[in-house]
C-alpha cells in the first residue's frame, strides 16, 4: 500500500515550491507549463502540472488559474 500523494494548488509559486522540495529530497522535478497544455486561462509560463520523480516522496503541484481558490 502506498501513502497519500499530495496535490498542491499554489498562487503562482508551483515552480519555486517544486524546485525547493526537489532539492530538499534529492528528486528530479518535472514541470509542464500552461502553454504546453494549450491553456489560455493564465500566464503561459505558469505550471499546469508538476511533480517530483525518483525520490522518497510523491508530491504534485500546479498554479491556480485566474480567481480559482
PDB file of N, CA, C and O in Angstrom:
ATOM      1  N   UNK A   1       0.852  -1.181   0.000  1.00  0.00           N
ATOM      2  CA  UNK A   1       0.000   0.000   0.000  1.00  0.00           C
ATOM      3  C   UNK A   1       0.893   1.238   0.000  1.00  0.00           C
ATOM      4  O   UNK A   1       1.873   1.304   0.713  1.00  0.00           O
ATOM      5  N   UNK A   2       0.527   2.212  -0.799  1.00  0.00           N
ATOM      6  CA  UNK A   2       1.291   3.451  -0.850  1.00  0.00           C
ATOM      7  C   UNK A   2       0.623   4.524  -0.003  1.00  0.00           C
ATOM      8  O   UNK A   2      -0.573   4.456   0.270  1.00  0.00           O
ATOM      9  N   UNK A   3       1.411   5.514   0.385  1.00  0.00           N
ATOM     10  CA  UNK A   3       0.882   6.620   1.174  1.00  0.00           C
ATOM     11  C   UNK A   3       0.167   7.619   0.287  1.00  0.00           C
ATOM     12  O   UNK A   3       0.152   7.501  -0.937  1.00  0.00           O
ATOM     13  N   UNK A   4      -0.435   8.632   0.909  1.00  0.00           N
ATOM     14  CA  UNK A   4      -1.117   9.659   0.131  1.00  0.00           C
ATOM     15  C   UNK A   4      -0.130  10.449  -0.734  1.00  0.00           C
ATOM     16  O   UNK A   4       1.037  10.592  -0.394  1.00  0.00           O
ATOM     17  N   UNK A   5      -0.625  10.951  -1.848  1.00  0.00           N
ATOM     18  CA  UNK A   5       0.173  11.782  -2.749  1.00  0.00           C
ATOM     19  C   UNK A   5      -0.456  13.174  -2.806  1.00  0.00           C
ATOM     20  O   UNK A   5      -1.444  13.380  -3.510  1.00  0.00           O
ATOM     21  N   UNK A   6       0.091  14.126  -2.075  1.00  0.00           N
ATOM     22  CA  UNK A   6      -0.496  15.469  -2.051  1.00  0.00           C
ATOM     23  C   UNK A   6      -0.413  16.157  -3.414  1.00  0.00           C
ATOM     24  O   UNK A   6       0.587  16.020  -4.124  1.00  0.00           O
ATOM     25  N   UNK A   7      -1.476  16.876  -3.762  1.00  0.00           N
ATOM     26  CA  UNK A   7      -1.509  17.695  -4.975  1.00  0.00           C
ATOM     27  C   UNK A   7      -1.841  19.112  -4.519  1.00  0.00           C
ATOM     28  O   UNK A   7      -2.963  19.399  -4.137  1.00  0.00           O
ATOM     29  N   UNK A   8      -0.829  19.975  -4.570  1.00  0.00           N
ATOM     30  CA  UNK A   8      -0.977  21.345  -4.097  1.00  0.00           C
ATOM     31  C   UNK A   8      -1.387  22.273  -5.234  1.00  0.00           C
ATOM     32  O   UNK A   8      -0.857  22.174  -6.336  1.00  0.00           O
ATOM     33  N   UNK A   9      -2.309  23.173  -4.942  1.00  0.00           N
ATOM     34  CA  UNK A   9      -2.695  24.225  -5.885  1.00  0.00           C
ATOM     35  C   UNK A   9      -2.172  25.521  -5.291  1.00  0.00           C
ATOM     36  O   UNK A   9      -2.617  25.939  -4.226  1.00  0.00           O
ATOM     37  N   UNK A  10      -1.222  26.161  -5.989  1.00  0.00           N
ATOM     38  CA  UNK A  10      -0.498  27.296  -5.446  1.00  0.00           C
ATOM     39  C   UNK A  10      -0.750  28.567  -6.260  1.00  0.00           C
ATOM     40  O   UNK A  10      -1.062  28.501  -7.441  1.00  0.00           O
ATOM     41  N   UNK A  11      -0.567  29.732  -5.620  1.00  0.00           N
ATOM     42  CA  UNK A  11      -0.862  31.017  -6.279  1.00  0.00           C
ATOM     43  C   UNK A  11       0.301  31.546  -7.118  1.00  0.00           C
ATOM     44  O   UNK A  11       0.822  32.635  -6.876  1.00  0.00           O
ATOM     45  N   UNK A  12       0.761  30.757  -8.084  1.00  0.00           N
ATOM     46  CA  UNK A  12       1.854  31.199  -8.937  1.00  0.00           C
ATOM     47  C   UNK A  12       3.235  30.823  -8.438  1.00  0.00           C
ATOM     48  O   UNK A  12       4.233  31.312  -8.954  1.00  0.00           O
ATOM     49  N   UNK A  13       3.306  29.945  -7.449  1.00  0.00           N
ATOM     50  CA  UNK A  13       4.597  29.578  -6.859  1.00  0.00           C
ATOM     51  C   UNK A  13       4.926  28.094  -7.011  1.00  0.00           C
ATOM     52  O   UNK A  13       5.823  27.585  -6.338  1.00  0.00           O
ATOM     53  N   UNK A  14       4.226  27.393  -7.885  1.00  0.00           N
ATOM     54  CA  UNK A  14       4.443  25.952  -8.033  1.00  0.00           C
ATOM     55  C   UNK A  14       5.865  25.633  -8.488  1.00  0.00           C
ATOM     56  O   UNK A  14       6.486  24.701  -7.980  1.00  0.00           O
ATOM     57  N   UNK A  15       6.401  26.401  -9.435  1.00  0.00           N
ATOM     58  CA  UNK A  15       7.763  26.159  -9.925  1.00  0.00           C
ATOM     59  C   UNK A  15       8.772  26.269  -8.774  1.00  0.00           C
ATOM     60  O   UNK A  15       9.606  25.389  -8.572  1.00  0.00           O
ATOM     61  N   UNK A  16       8.677  27.338  -7.996  1.00  0.00           N
ATOM     62  CA  UNK A  16       9.608  27.549  -6.883  1.00  0.00           C
ATOM     63  C   UNK A  16       9.445  26.473  -5.813  1.00  0.00           C
ATOM     64  O   UNK A  16      10.434  25.958  -5.278  1.00  0.00           O
ATOM     65  N   UNK A  17       8.204  26.120  -5.495  1.00  0.00           N
ATOM     66  CA  UNK A  17       7.960  25.124  -4.452  1.00  0.00           C
ATOM     67  C   UNK A  17       8.490  23.752  -4.864  1.00  0.00           C
ATOM     68  O   UNK A  17       9.177  23.088  -4.075  1.00  0.00           O
ATOM     69  N   UNK A  18       8.181  23.323  -6.072  1.00  0.00           N
ATOM     70  CA  UNK A  18       8.644  22.008  -6.509  1.00  0.00           C
ATOM     71  C   UNK A  18      10.165  21.959  -6.646  1.00  0.00           C
ATOM     72  O   UNK A  18      10.789  20.953  -6.300  1.00  0.00           O
ATOM     73  N   UNK A  19      10.759  23.035  -7.117  1.00  0.00           N
ATOM     74  CA  UNK A  19      12.217  23.091  -7.214  1.00  0.00           C
ATOM     75  C   UNK A  19      12.844  23.005  -5.831  1.00  0.00           C
ATOM     76  O   UNK A  19      13.819  22.272  -5.612  1.00  0.00           O
ATOM     77  N   UNK A  20      12.280  23.722  -4.869  1.00  0.00           N
ATOM     78  CA  UNK A  20      12.770  23.677  -3.488  1.00  0.00           C
ATOM     79  C   UNK A  20      12.685  22.256  -2.931  1.00  0.00           C
ATOM     80  O   UNK A  20      13.664  21.728  -2.402  1.00  0.00           O
ATOM     81  N   UNK A  21      11.509  21.631  -3.026  1.00  0.00           N
ATOM     82  CA  UNK A  21      11.349  20.287  -2.472  1.00  0.00           C
ATOM     83  C   UNK A  21      12.154  19.247  -3.242  1.00  0.00           C
ATOM     84  O   UNK A  21      12.605  18.259  -2.664  1.00  0.00           O
ATOM     85  N   UNK A  22      12.365  19.461  -4.526  1.00  0.00           N
ATOM     86  CA  UNK A  22      13.248  18.580  -5.278  1.00  0.00           C
ATOM     87  C   UNK A  22      14.655  18.614  -4.721  1.00  0.00           C
ATOM     88  O   UNK A  22      15.308  17.577  -4.572  1.00  0.00           O
ATOM     89  N   UNK A  23      15.141  19.814  -4.380  1.00  0.00           N
ATOM     90  CA  UNK A  23      16.468  19.956  -3.766  1.00  0.00           C
ATOM     91  C   UNK A  23      16.503  19.323  -2.376  1.00  0.00           C
ATOM     92  O   UNK A  23      17.448  18.622  -2.030  1.00  0.00           O
ATOM     93  N   UNK A  24      15.472  19.562  -1.588  1.00  0.00           N
ATOM     94  CA  UNK A  24      15.423  19.023  -0.222  1.00  0.00           C
ATOM     95  C   UNK A  24      15.462  17.497  -0.220  1.00  0.00           C
ATOM     96  O   UNK A  24      16.204  16.884   0.549  1.00  0.00           O
ATOM     97  N   UNK A  25      14.672  16.874  -1.093  1.00  0.00           N
ATOM     98  CA  UNK A  25      14.556  15.418  -1.096  1.00  0.00           C
ATOM     99  C   UNK A  25      15.449  14.736  -2.132  1.00  0.00           C
ATOM    100  O   UNK A  25      15.423  13.509  -2.261  1.00  0.00           O
ATOM    101  N   UNK A  26      16.229  15.485  -2.865  1.00  0.00           N
ATOM    102  CA  UNK A  26      17.122  14.905  -3.858  1.00  0.00           C
ATOM    103  C   UNK A  26      16.386  14.277  -5.021  1.00  0.00           C
ATOM    104  O   UNK A  26      16.806  13.235  -5.543  1.00  0.00           O
ATOM    105  N   UNK A  27      15.295  14.897  -5.448  1.00  0.00           N
ATOM    106  CA  UNK A  27      14.446  14.369  -6.520  1.00  0.00           C
ATOM    107  C   UNK A  27      14.644  15.153  -7.810  1.00  0.00           C
ATOM    108  O   UNK A  27      15.064  16.304  -7.798  1.00  0.00           O
ATOM    109  N   UNK A  28      14.276  14.531  -8.902  1.00  0.00           N
ATOM    110  CA  UNK A  28      14.143  15.233 -10.166  1.00  0.00           C
ATOM    111  C   UNK A  28      12.782  15.934 -10.162  1.00  0.00           C
ATOM    112  O   UNK A  28      11.839  15.490  -9.490  1.00  0.00           O
ATOM    113  N   UNK A  29      12.677  17.027 -10.890  1.00  0.00           N
ATOM    114  CA  UNK A  29      11.428  17.782 -10.966  1.00  0.00           C
ATOM    115  C   UNK A  29      10.954  17.823 -12.420  1.00  0.00           C
ATOM    116  O   UNK A  29      11.737  18.129 -13.316  1.00  0.00           O
ATOM    117  N   UNK A  30       9.711  17.486 -12.630  1.00  0.00           N
ATOM    118  CA  UNK A  30       9.081  17.577 -13.957  1.00  0.00           C
ATOM    119  C   UNK A  30       8.073  18.720 -13.906  1.00  0.00           C
ATOM    120  O   UNK A  30       7.202  18.734 -13.036  1.00  0.00           O
ATOM    121  N   UNK A  31       8.202  19.672 -14.827  1.00  0.00           N
ATOM    122  CA  UNK A  31       7.303  20.825 -14.865  1.00  0.00           C
ATOM    123  C   UNK A  31       6.694  20.955 -16.259  1.00  0.00           C
ATOM    124  O   UNK A  31       7.403  20.841 -17.262  1.00  0.00           O
ATOM    125  N   UNK A  32       5.397  21.211 -16.305  1.00  0.00           N
ATOM    126  CA  UNK A  32       4.682  21.397 -17.562  1.00  0.00           C
ATOM    127  C   UNK A  32       3.886  22.694 -17.463  1.00  0.00           C
ATOM    128  O   UNK A  32       3.073  22.863 -16.556  1.00  0.00           O
ATOM    129  N   UNK A  33       4.130  23.585 -18.398  1.00  0.00           N
ATOM    130  CA  UNK A  33       3.526  24.914 -18.358  1.00  0.00           C
ATOM    131  C   UNK A  33       2.111  24.932 -18.945  1.00  0.00           C
ATOM    132  O   UNK A  33       1.691  24.003 -19.638  1.00  0.00           O
ATOM    133  N   UNK A  34       1.420  26.029 -18.667  1.00  0.00           N
ATOM    134  CA  UNK A  34       0.110  26.233 -19.277  1.00  0.00           C
ATOM    135  C   UNK A  34       0.237  26.172 -20.795  1.00  0.00           C
ATOM    136  O   UNK A  34      -0.604  25.595 -21.474  1.00  0.00           O
ATOM    137  N   UNK A  35       1.292  26.786 -21.341  1.00  0.00           N
ATOM    138  CA  UNK A  35       1.485  26.803 -22.795  1.00  0.00           C
ATOM    139  C   UNK A  35       1.611  25.389 -23.347  1.00  0.00           C
ATOM    140  O   UNK A  35       1.037  25.082 -24.402  1.00  0.00           O
ATOM    141  N   UNK A  36       2.334  24.515 -22.657  1.00  0.00           N
ATOM    142  CA  UNK A  36       2.486  23.128 -23.116  1.00  0.00           C
ATOM    143  C   UNK A  36       1.144  22.408 -23.187  1.00  0.00           C
ATOM    144  O   UNK A  36       0.968  21.507 -23.999  1.00  0.00           O
ATOM    145  N   UNK A  37       0.233  22.755 -22.276  1.00  0.00           N
ATOM    146  CA  UNK A  37      -1.080  22.112 -22.231  1.00  0.00           C
ATOM    147  C   UNK A  37      -2.122  22.901 -23.015  1.00  0.00           C
ATOM    148  O   UNK A  37      -3.313  22.643 -22.898  1.00  0.00           O
ATOM    149  N   UNK A  38      -1.670  23.900 -23.790  1.00  0.00           N
ATOM    150  CA  UNK A  38      -2.569  24.754 -24.575  1.00  0.00           C
ATOM    151  C   UNK A  38      -3.630  25.434 -23.731  1.00  0.00           C
ATOM    152  O   UNK A  38      -4.761  25.648 -24.177  1.00  0.00           O
ATOM    153  N   UNK A  39      -3.258  25.799 -22.507  1.00  0.00           N
ATOM    154  CA  UNK A  39      -4.182  26.502 -21.622  1.00  0.00           C
ATOM    155  C   UNK A  39      -4.008  28.002 -21.827  1.00  0.00           C
ATOM    156  O   UNK A  39      -2.892  28.496 -21.912  1.00  0.00           O
ATOM    157  N   UNK A  40      -5.109  28.705 -21.874  1.00  0.00           N
ATOM    158  CA  UNK A  40      -5.072  30.154 -22.068  1.00  0.00           C
ATOM    159  C   UNK A  40      -5.693  30.890 -20.885  1.00  0.00           C
ATOM    160  O   UNK A  40      -5.953  32.083 -20.968  1.00  0.00           O
ATOM    161  N   UNK A  41      -5.941  30.188 -19.790  1.00  0.00           N
ATOM    162  CA  UNK A  41      -6.580  30.795 -18.625  1.00  0.00           C
ATOM    163  C   UNK A  41      -5.587  31.322 -17.598  1.00  0.00           C
ATOM    164  O   UNK A  41      -5.938  31.583 -16.454  1.00  0.00           O
ATOM    165  N   UNK A  42      -4.337  31.491 -18.008  1.00  0.00           N
ATOM    166  CA  UNK A  42      -3.323  32.028 -17.120  1.00  0.00           C
ATOM    167  C   UNK A  42      -2.064  32.330 -17.900  1.00  0.00           C
ATOM    168  O   UNK A  42      -2.024  32.143 -19.120  1.00  0.00           O
ATOM    169  N   UNK A  43      -1.021  32.781 -17.223  1.00  0.00           N
ATOM    170  CA  UNK A  43       0.234  33.079 -17.915  1.00  0.00           C
ATOM    171  C   UNK A  43       0.810  31.824 -18.572  1.00  0.00           C
ATOM    172  O   UNK A  43       0.741  30.731 -17.993  1.00  0.00           O
ATOM    173  N   UNK A  44       1.380  31.960 -19.762  1.00  0.00           N
ATOM    174  CA  UNK A  44       1.907  30.788 -20.473  1.00  0.00           C
ATOM    175  C   UNK A  44       2.984  30.023 -19.699  1.00  0.00           C
ATOM    176  O   UNK A  44       3.091  28.814 -19.842  1.00  0.00           O
ATOM    177  N   UNK A  45       3.747  30.723 -18.839  1.00  0.00           N
ATOM    178  CA  UNK A  45       4.814  30.055 -18.099  1.00  0.00           C
ATOM    179  C   UNK A  45       4.374  29.521 -16.736  1.00  0.00           C
ATOM    180  O   UNK A  45       5.163  28.921 -16.010  1.00  0.00           O
ATOM    181  N   UNK A  46       3.080  29.716 -16.383  1.00  0.00           N
ATOM    182  CA  UNK A  46       2.561  29.146 -15.142  1.00  0.00           C
ATOM    183  C   UNK A  46       2.600  27.616 -15.238  1.00  0.00           C
ATOM    184  O   UNK A  46       2.557  27.057 -16.332  1.00  0.00           O
ATOM    185  N   UNK A  47       2.669  26.954 -14.109  1.00  0.00           N
ATOM    186  CA  UNK A  47       2.761  25.494 -14.085  1.00  0.00           C
ATOM    187  C   UNK A  47       1.360  24.881 -14.062  1.00  0.00           C
ATOM    188  O   UNK A  47       0.598  25.086 -13.129  1.00  0.00           O
ATOM    189  N   UNK A  48       1.061  24.125 -15.116  1.00  0.00           N
ATOM    190  CA  UNK A  48      -0.223  23.424 -15.206  1.00  0.00           C
ATOM    191  C   UNK A  48      -0.173  22.097 -14.463  1.00  0.00           C
ATOM    192  O   UNK A  48      -1.176  21.629 -13.929  1.00  0.00           O
ATOM    193  N   UNK A  49       1.016  21.488 -14.424  1.00  0.00           N
ATOM    194  CA  UNK A  49       1.193  20.210 -13.728  1.00  0.00           C
ATOM    195  C   UNK A  49       2.684  20.015 -13.481  1.00  0.00           C
ATOM    196  O   UNK A  49       3.487  20.150 -14.396  1.00  0.00           O
ATOM    197  N   UNK A  50       3.030  19.741 -12.252  1.00  0.00           N
ATOM    198  CA  UNK A  50       4.420  19.475 -11.907  1.00  0.00           C
ATOM    199  C   UNK A  50       4.495  18.420 -10.829  1.00  0.00           C
ATOM    200  O   UNK A  50       3.546  18.234 -10.063  1.00  0.00           O
ATOM    201  N   UNK A  51       5.639  17.726 -10.775  1.00  0.00           N
ATOM    202  CA  UNK A  51       5.766  16.659  -9.791  1.00  0.00           C
ATOM    203  C   UNK A  51       7.228  16.295  -9.569  1.00  0.00           C
ATOM    204  O   UNK A  51       8.098  16.608 -10.378  1.00  0.00           O
ATOM    205  N   UNK A  52       7.472  15.619  -8.453  1.00  0.00           N
ATOM    206  CA  UNK A  52       8.796  15.106  -8.127  1.00  0.00           C
ATOM    207  C   UNK A  52       8.905  13.674  -8.621  1.00  0.00           C
ATOM    208  O   UNK A  52       7.938  12.913  -8.550  1.00  0.00           O
ATOM    209  N   UNK A  53      10.092  13.297  -9.115  1.00  0.00           N
ATOM    210  CA  UNK A  53      10.315  11.921  -9.550  1.00  0.00           C
ATOM    211  C   UNK A  53      11.604  11.395  -8.946  1.00  0.00           C
ATOM    212  O   UNK A  53      12.479  12.156  -8.558  1.00  0.00           O
ATOM    213  N   UNK A  54      11.712  10.084  -8.876  1.00  0.00           N
ATOM    214  CA  UNK A  54      12.935   9.403  -8.430  1.00  0.00           C
ATOM    215  C   UNK A  54      13.378   9.813  -7.039  1.00  0.00           C
ATOM    216  O   UNK A  54      14.573   9.958  -6.782  1.00  0.00           O
ATOM    217  N   UNK A  55      12.432   9.998  -6.147  1.00  0.00           N
ATOM    218  CA  UNK A  55      12.789  10.386  -4.783  1.00  0.00           C
ATOM    219  C   UNK A  55      11.962   9.647  -3.756  1.00  0.00           C
ATOM    220  O   UNK A  55      11.114   8.819  -4.100  1.00  0.00           O
ATOM    221  N   UNK A  56      12.173   9.967  -2.495  1.00  0.00           N
ATOM    222  CA  UNK A  56      11.493   9.249  -1.417  1.00  0.00           C
ATOM    223  C   UNK A  56      10.059   9.702  -1.147  1.00  0.00           C
ATOM    224  O   UNK A  56       9.365   9.082  -0.348  1.00  0.00           O
ATOM    225  N   UNK A  57       9.624  10.796  -1.776  1.00  0.00           N
ATOM    226  CA  UNK A  57       8.268  11.296  -1.550  1.00  0.00           C
ATOM    227  C   UNK A  57       7.575  11.555  -2.879  1.00  0.00           C
ATOM    228  O   UNK A  57       8.217  11.808  -3.893  1.00  0.00           O
ATOM    229  N   UNK A  58       6.259  11.486  -2.858  1.00  0.00           N
ATOM    230  CA  UNK A  58       5.446  11.854  -4.017  1.00  0.00           C
ATOM    231  C   UNK A  58       4.819  13.208  -3.719  1.00  0.00           C
ATOM    232  O   UNK A  58       4.250  13.415  -2.643  1.00  0.00           O
ATOM    233  N   UNK A  59       4.971  14.145  -4.634  1.00  0.00           N
ATOM    234  CA  UNK A  59       4.391  15.468  -4.463  1.00  0.00           C
ATOM    235  C   UNK A  59       4.048  16.016  -5.837  1.00  0.00           C
ATOM    236  O   UNK A  59       4.865  15.961  -6.761  1.00  0.00           O
ATOM    237  N   UNK A  60       2.842  16.529  -5.964  1.00  0.00           N
ATOM    238  CA  UNK A  60       2.358  17.115  -7.207  1.00  0.00           C
ATOM    239  C   UNK A  60       1.908  18.544  -6.905  1.00  0.00           C
ATOM    240  O   UNK A  60       1.438  18.826  -5.800  1.00  0.00           O
ATOM    241  N   UNK A  61       2.031  19.442  -7.874  1.00  0.00           N
ATOM    242  CA  UNK A  61       1.592  20.821  -7.670  1.00  0.00           C
ATOM    243  C   UNK A  61       1.265  21.480  -9.001  1.00  0.00           C
ATOM    244  O   UNK A  61       1.764  21.066 -10.048  1.00  0.00           O
ATOM    245  N   UNK A  62       0.444  22.512  -8.920  1.00  0.00           N
ATOM    246  CA  UNK A  62       0.095  23.322 -10.089  1.00  0.00           C
ATOM    247  C   UNK A  62      -0.244  24.730  -9.619  1.00  0.00           C
ATOM    248  O   UNK A  62      -0.624  24.934  -8.454  1.00  0.00           O
ATOM    249  N   UNK A  63      -0.091  25.690 -10.517  1.00  0.00           N
ATOM    250  CA  UNK A  63      -0.528  27.045 -10.230  1.00  0.00           C
ATOM    251  C   UNK A  63      -2.018  27.143 -10.512  1.00  0.00           C
ATOM    252  O   UNK A  63      -2.522  26.554 -11.475  1.00  0.00           O
ATOM    253  N   UNK A  64      -2.724  27.892  -9.677  1.00  0.00           N
ATOM    254  CA  UNK A  64      -4.154  28.100  -9.918  1.00  0.00           C
ATOM    255  C   UNK A  64      -4.325  29.096 -11.063  1.00  0.00           C
ATOM    256  O   UNK A  64      -3.440  29.912 -11.326  1.00  0.00           O
ATOM    257  N   UNK A  65      -5.425  29.000 -11.739  1.00  0.00           N
ATOM    258  CA  UNK A  65      -5.705  29.896 -12.862  1.00  0.00           C
ATOM    259  C   UNK A  65      -6.716  30.950 -12.441  1.00  0.00           C
ATOM    260  O   UNK A  65      -7.691  30.642 -11.758  1.00  0.00           O
ATOM    261  N   UNK A  66      -6.461  32.179 -12.845  1.00  0.00           N
ATOM    262  CA  UNK A  66      -7.416  33.260 -12.589  1.00  0.00           C
ATOM    263  C   UNK A  66      -7.767  33.412 -11.132  1.00  0.00           C
ATOM    264  O   UNK A  66      -6.891  33.494 -10.274  1.00  0.00           O
ATOM    265  N   UNK A  67      -9.064  33.398 -10.842  1.00  0.00           N
ATOM    266  CA  UNK A  67      -9.558  33.617  -9.485  1.00  0.00           C
ATOM    267  C   UNK A  67      -9.849  32.321  -8.741  1.00  0.00           C
ATOM    268  O   UNK A  67     -10.562  32.329  -7.736  1.00  0.00           O
ATOM    269  N   UNK A  68      -9.321  31.189  -9.214  1.00  0.00           N
ATOM    270  CA  UNK A  68      -9.546  29.932  -8.503  1.00  0.00           C
ATOM    271  C   UNK A  68      -8.981  30.028  -7.088  1.00  0.00           C
ATOM    272  O   UNK A  68      -7.958  30.665  -6.882  1.00  0.00           O
ATOM    273  N   UNK A  69      -9.661  29.420  -6.122  1.00  0.00           N
ATOM    274  CA  UNK A  69      -9.132  29.459  -4.744  1.00  0.00           C
ATOM    275  C   UNK A  69      -7.893  28.591  -4.585  1.00  0.00           C
ATOM    276  O   UNK A  69      -7.672  27.678  -5.334  1.00  0.00           O
TER     277      UNK A  69
END
